[in-house]
Coordinates of N, CA and C and ligand atoms in Angstrom, one line a residue:
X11 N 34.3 36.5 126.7 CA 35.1 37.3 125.7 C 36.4 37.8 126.3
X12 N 36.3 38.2 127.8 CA 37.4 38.8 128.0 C 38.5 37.6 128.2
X13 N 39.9 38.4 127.9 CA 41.0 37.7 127.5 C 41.3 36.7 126.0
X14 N 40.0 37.2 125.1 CA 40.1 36.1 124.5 C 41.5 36.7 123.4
X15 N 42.2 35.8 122.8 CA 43.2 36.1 122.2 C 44.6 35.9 123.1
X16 N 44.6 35.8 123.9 CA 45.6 36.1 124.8 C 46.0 34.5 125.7
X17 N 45.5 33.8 124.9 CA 45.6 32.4 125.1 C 47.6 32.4 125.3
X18 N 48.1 32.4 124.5 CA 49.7 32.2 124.6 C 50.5 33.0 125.3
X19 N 49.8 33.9 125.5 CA 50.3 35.2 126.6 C 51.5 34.8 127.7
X20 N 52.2 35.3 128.1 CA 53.2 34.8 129.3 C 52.2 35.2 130.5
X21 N 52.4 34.7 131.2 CA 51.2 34.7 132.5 C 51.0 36.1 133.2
X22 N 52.4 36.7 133.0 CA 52.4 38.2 134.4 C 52.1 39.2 132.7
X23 N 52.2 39.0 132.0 CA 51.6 40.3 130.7 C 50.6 40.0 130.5
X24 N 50.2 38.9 131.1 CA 48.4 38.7 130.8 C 47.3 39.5 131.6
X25 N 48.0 39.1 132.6 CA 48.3 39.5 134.3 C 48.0 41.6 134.3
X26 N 48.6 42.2 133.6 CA 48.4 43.2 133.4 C 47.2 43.6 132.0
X27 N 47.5 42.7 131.2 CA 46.5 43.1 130.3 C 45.2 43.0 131.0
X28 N 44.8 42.2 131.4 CA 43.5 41.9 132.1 C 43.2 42.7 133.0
X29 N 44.6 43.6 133.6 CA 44.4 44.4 134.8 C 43.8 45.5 134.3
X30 N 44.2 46.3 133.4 CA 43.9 47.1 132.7 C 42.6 47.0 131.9
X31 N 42.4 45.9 131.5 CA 40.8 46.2 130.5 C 39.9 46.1 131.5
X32 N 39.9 45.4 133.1 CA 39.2 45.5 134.0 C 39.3 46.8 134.5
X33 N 39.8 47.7 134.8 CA 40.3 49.2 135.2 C 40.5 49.7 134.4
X34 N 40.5 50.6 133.7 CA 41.1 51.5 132.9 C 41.6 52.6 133.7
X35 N 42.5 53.0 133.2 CA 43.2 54.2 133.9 C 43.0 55.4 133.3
X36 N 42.9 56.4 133.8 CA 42.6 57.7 133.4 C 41.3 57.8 132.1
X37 N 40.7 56.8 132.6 CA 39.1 57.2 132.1 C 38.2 58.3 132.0
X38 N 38.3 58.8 132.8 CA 37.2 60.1 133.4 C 37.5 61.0 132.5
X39 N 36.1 62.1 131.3 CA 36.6 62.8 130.5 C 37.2 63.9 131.2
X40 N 38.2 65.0 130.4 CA 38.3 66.1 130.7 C 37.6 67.0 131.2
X41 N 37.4 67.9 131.9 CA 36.6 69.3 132.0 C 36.5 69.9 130.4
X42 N 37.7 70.2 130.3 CA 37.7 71.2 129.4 C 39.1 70.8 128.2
X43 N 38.9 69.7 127.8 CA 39.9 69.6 126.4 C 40.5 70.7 125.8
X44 N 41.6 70.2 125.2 CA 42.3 71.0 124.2 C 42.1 70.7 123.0
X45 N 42.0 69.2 123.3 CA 41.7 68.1 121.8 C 41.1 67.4 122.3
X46 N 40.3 66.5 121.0 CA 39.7 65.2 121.2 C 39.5 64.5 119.7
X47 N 40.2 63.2 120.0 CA 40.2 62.5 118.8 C 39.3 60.9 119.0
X48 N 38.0 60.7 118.1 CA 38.3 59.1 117.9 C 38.7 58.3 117.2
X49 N 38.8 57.3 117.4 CA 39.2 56.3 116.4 C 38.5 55.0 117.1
X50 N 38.7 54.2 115.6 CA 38.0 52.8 115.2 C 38.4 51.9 114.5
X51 N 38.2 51.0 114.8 CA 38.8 49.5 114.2 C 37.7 48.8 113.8
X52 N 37.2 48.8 112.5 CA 36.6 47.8 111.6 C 36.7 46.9 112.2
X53 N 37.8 45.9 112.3 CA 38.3 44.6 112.0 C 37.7 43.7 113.0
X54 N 37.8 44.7 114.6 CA 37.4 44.2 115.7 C 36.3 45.0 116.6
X55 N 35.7 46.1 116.4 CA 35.0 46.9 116.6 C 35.0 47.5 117.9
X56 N 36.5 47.9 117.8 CA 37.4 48.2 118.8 C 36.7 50.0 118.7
X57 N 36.8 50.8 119.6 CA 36.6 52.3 120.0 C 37.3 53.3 121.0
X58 N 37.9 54.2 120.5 CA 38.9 54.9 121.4 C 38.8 55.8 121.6
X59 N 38.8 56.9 122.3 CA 38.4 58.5 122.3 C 39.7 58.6 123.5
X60 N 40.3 59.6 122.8 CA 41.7 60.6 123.3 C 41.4 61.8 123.8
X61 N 41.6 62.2 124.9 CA 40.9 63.9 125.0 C 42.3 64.3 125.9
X62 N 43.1 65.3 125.2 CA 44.3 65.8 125.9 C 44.1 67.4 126.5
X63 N 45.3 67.4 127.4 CA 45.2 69.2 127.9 C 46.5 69.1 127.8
X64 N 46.8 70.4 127.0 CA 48.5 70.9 126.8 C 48.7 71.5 128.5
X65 N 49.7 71.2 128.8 CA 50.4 72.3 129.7 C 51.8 72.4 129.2
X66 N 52.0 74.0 128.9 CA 53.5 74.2 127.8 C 53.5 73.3 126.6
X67 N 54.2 72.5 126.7 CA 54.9 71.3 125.5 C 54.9 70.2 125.8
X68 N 53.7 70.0 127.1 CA 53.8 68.4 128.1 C 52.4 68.1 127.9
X69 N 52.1 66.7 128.2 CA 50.3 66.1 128.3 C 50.1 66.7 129.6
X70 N 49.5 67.8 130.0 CA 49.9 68.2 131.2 C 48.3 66.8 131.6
X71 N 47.5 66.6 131.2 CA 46.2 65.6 131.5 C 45.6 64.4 130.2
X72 N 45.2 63.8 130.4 CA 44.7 62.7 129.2 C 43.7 61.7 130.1
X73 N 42.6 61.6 128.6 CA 41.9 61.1 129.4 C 41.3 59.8 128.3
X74 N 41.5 58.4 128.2 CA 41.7 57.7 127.4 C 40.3 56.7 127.9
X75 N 39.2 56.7 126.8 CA 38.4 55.5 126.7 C 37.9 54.9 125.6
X76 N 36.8 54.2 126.2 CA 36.6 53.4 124.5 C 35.4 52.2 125.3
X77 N 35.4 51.6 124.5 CA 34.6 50.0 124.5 C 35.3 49.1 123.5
X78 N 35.6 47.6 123.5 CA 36.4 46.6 122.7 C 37.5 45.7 123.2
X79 N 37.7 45.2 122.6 CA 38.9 43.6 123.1 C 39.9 44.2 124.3
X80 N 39.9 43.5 124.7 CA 41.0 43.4 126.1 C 42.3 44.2 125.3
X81 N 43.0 43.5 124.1 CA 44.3 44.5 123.9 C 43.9 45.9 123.6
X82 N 43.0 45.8 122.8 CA 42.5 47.7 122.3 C 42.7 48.3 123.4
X83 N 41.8 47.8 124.4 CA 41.6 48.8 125.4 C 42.4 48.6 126.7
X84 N 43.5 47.8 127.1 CA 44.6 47.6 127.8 C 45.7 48.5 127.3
X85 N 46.0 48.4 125.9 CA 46.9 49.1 125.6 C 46.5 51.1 125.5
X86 N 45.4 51.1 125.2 CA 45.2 52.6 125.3 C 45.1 52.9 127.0
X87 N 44.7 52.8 128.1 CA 45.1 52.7 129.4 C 46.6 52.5 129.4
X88 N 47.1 51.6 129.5 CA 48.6 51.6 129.6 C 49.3 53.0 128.5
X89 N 48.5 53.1 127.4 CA 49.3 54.4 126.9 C 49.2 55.5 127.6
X90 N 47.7 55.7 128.3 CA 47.4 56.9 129.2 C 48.7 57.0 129.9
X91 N 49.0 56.0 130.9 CA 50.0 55.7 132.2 C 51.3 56.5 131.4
X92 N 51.4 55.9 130.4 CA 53.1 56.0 130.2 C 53.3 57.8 129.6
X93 N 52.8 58.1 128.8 CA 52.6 59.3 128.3 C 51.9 60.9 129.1
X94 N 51.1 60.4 130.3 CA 51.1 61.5 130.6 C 52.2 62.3 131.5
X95 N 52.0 63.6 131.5 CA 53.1 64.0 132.1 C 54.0 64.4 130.7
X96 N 54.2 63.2 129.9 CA 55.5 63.9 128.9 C 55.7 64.8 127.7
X97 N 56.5 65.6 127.6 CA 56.5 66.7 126.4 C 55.6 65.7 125.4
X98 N 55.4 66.4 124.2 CA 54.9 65.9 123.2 C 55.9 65.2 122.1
X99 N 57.7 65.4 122.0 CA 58.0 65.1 121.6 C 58.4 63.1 121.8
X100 N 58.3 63.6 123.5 CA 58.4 62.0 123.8 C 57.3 61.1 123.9
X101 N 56.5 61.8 124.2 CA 55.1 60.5 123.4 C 55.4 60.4 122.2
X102 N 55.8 61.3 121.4 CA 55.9 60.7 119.9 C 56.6 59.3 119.6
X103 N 57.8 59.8 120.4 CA 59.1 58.6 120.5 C 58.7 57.9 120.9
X104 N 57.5 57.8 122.1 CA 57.0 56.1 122.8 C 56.2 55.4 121.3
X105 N 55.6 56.9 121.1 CA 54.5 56.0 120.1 C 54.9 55.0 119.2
X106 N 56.5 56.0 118.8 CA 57.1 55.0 117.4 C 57.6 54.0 117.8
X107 N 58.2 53.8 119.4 CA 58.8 52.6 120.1 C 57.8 51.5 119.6
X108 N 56.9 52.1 120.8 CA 55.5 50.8 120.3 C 55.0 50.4 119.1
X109 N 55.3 51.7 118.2 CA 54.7 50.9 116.9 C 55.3 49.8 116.4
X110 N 57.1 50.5 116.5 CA 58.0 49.3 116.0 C 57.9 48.1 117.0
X111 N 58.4 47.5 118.1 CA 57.8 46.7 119.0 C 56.5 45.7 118.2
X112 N 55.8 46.4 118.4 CA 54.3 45.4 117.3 C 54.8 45.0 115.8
X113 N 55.7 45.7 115.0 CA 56.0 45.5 113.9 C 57.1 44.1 113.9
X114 N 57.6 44.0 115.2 CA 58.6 43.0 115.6 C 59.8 43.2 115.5
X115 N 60.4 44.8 115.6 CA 61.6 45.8 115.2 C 61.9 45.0 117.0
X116 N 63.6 45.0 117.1 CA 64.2 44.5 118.1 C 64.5 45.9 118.7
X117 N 64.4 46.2 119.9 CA 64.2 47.4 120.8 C 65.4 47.1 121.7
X118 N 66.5 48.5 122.0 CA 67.2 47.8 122.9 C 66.5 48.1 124.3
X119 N 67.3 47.8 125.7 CA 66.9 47.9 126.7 C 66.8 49.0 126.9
X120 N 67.2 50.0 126.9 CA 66.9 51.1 126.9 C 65.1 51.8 126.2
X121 N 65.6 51.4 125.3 CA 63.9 51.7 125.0 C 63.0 50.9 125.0
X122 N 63.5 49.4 125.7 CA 62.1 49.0 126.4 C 62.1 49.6 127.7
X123 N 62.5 50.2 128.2 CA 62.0 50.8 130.0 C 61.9 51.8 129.2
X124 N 61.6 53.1 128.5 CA 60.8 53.7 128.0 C 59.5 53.9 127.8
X125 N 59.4 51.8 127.3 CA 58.2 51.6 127.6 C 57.0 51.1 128.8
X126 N 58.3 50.7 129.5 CA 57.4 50.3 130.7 C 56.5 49.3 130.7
X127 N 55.1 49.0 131.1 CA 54.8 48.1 131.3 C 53.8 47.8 129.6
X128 N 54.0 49.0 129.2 CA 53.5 48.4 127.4 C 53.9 47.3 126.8
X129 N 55.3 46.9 127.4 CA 56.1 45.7 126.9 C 55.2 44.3 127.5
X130 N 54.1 44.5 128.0 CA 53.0 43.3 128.0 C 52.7 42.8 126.9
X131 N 52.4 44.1 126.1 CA 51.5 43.7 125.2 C 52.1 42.9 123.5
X132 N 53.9 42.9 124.2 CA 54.8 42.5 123.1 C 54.5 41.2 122.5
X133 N 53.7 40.6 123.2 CA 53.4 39.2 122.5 C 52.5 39.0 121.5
X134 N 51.6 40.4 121.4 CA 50.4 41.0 120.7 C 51.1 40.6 119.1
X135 N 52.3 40.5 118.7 CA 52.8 40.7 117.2 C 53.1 39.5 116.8
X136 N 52.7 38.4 117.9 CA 52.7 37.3 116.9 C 51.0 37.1 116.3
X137 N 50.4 37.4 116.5 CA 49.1 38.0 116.2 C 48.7 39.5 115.0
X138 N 49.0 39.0 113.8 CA 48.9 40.3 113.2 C 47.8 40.6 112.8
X139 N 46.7 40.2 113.5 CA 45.3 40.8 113.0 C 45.2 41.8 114.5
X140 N 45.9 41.3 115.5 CA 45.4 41.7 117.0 C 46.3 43.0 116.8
X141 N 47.4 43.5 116.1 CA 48.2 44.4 116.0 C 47.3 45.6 115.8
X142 N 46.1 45.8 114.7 CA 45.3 46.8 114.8 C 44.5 47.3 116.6
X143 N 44.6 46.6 116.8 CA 43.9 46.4 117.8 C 44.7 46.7 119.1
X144 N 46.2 46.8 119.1 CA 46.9 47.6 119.6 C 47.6 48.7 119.6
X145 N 47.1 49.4 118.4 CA 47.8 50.6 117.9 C 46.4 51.6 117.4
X146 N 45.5 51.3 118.1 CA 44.1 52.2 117.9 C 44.4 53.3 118.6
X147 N 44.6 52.7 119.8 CA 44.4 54.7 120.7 C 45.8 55.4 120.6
X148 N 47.1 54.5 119.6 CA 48.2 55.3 119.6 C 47.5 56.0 118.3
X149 N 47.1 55.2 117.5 CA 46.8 56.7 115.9 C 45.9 57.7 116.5
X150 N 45.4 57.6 117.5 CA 44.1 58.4 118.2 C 45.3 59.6 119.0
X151 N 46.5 59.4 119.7 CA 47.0 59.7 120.3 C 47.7 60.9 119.3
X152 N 48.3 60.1 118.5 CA 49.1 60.6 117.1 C 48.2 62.0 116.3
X153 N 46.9 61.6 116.1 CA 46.5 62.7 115.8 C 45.6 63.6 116.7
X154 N 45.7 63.6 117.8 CA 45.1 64.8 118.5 C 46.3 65.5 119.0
X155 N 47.9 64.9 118.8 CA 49.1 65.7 119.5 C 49.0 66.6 118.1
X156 N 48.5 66.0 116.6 CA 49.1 67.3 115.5 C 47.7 68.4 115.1
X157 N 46.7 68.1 116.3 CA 45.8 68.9 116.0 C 45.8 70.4 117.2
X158 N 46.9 69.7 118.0 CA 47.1 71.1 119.5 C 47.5 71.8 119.1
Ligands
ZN226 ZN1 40.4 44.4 119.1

C-alpha cells in the first residue's frame, strides 16, 4: 500500500514523501496542550490529530499524527516541519499557500520557498480525489489555531 498513488510522482518528491510517511516528524504527543484537534477523511480513511502549545503569538511546539495514505500523512509531518516555530499569522499564510498550490493556483517563487519542501507534494493536484488527502491535517491545523 505504501506509495500507492504516487506512481507519476517526480522521483526526489517521491523520495521525500515516502521519507516522511516512513518517519514522521514531530510525532510524540505533547505534555500538556493548548489545543487539540482531529480530523478525518471519509474518502480514504485518512486520521490526523494536531496538538499545539502557544508560546506568545508563535507554534512555540506541535505535535502531528495520525494513521492513512502516504500523502495524508507525509503532508501533515512536512506541515509539522514548516510551521513550527511560526507566529500564527504565518502558518495561516502557509496554509492558504498550500491550499491554493493543490487547487493548481500558480505560486510565485517566493511563496514556493515559503513552502519548502511541501512543494513535493505539488503533483498531489493532478489527482483530485488525493487532494483531500493532502489538506487533512491543514483543516486540523486551521482549526485548533481558531480555538487558542
Ligand atoms: Zn488518503
Amino acid at each position: 500500500m505504501q506509495g500507492q498513488g504516487l506512481g507519476d510522482l517526480d522521483s526526489l518528491y517521491r523520495e521525500i514523501i515516502l521519507d516522511h510517511h516512513r518517519s514522521p516528524r514531530n510525532r510524540e504527543p505533547l505534555a500538556s496542550p493548548d489545543v487539540e484537534v482531529e480530523a478525518v477523511n471519509p474518502f480514504c480513511g485518512d486520521e490526523v490529530k494536531v496538538q499545539l502549545k502557544a508560546a506568545d503569538s508563535t507554534l512555540g511546539d506541535i505535535s502531528v499524527s495520525g494513521h492513512g495514505c502516504s500523502i495524508s500523512q507525509s503532508s501533515a509531518s512536512l506541515m509539522g516541519e514548516v510551521v513550527k516555530g511560526k507566529s500564527f499569522a504565518d502558518a495561516l499564510k502557509i496554509r492558504r499557500l498550500f491550499q491554493g498550490l493543490m487547487k493548481g493556483e500558480e505560486l510565485t517563487e517566493d511563496q514556493m520557498v515559503a513552502l519548502g519542501d511541501l512543494e513535493a507534494l505539488q503533483g498531489v493536484r493532478k489527482y483530485p480525489v488525493r487532494i483531500k488527502c493532502a489538506l487533512l491535517a491543514w483543516s486540523a491545523l486551521e482549526d485548533a489555531l481558531k480555538r487558542l
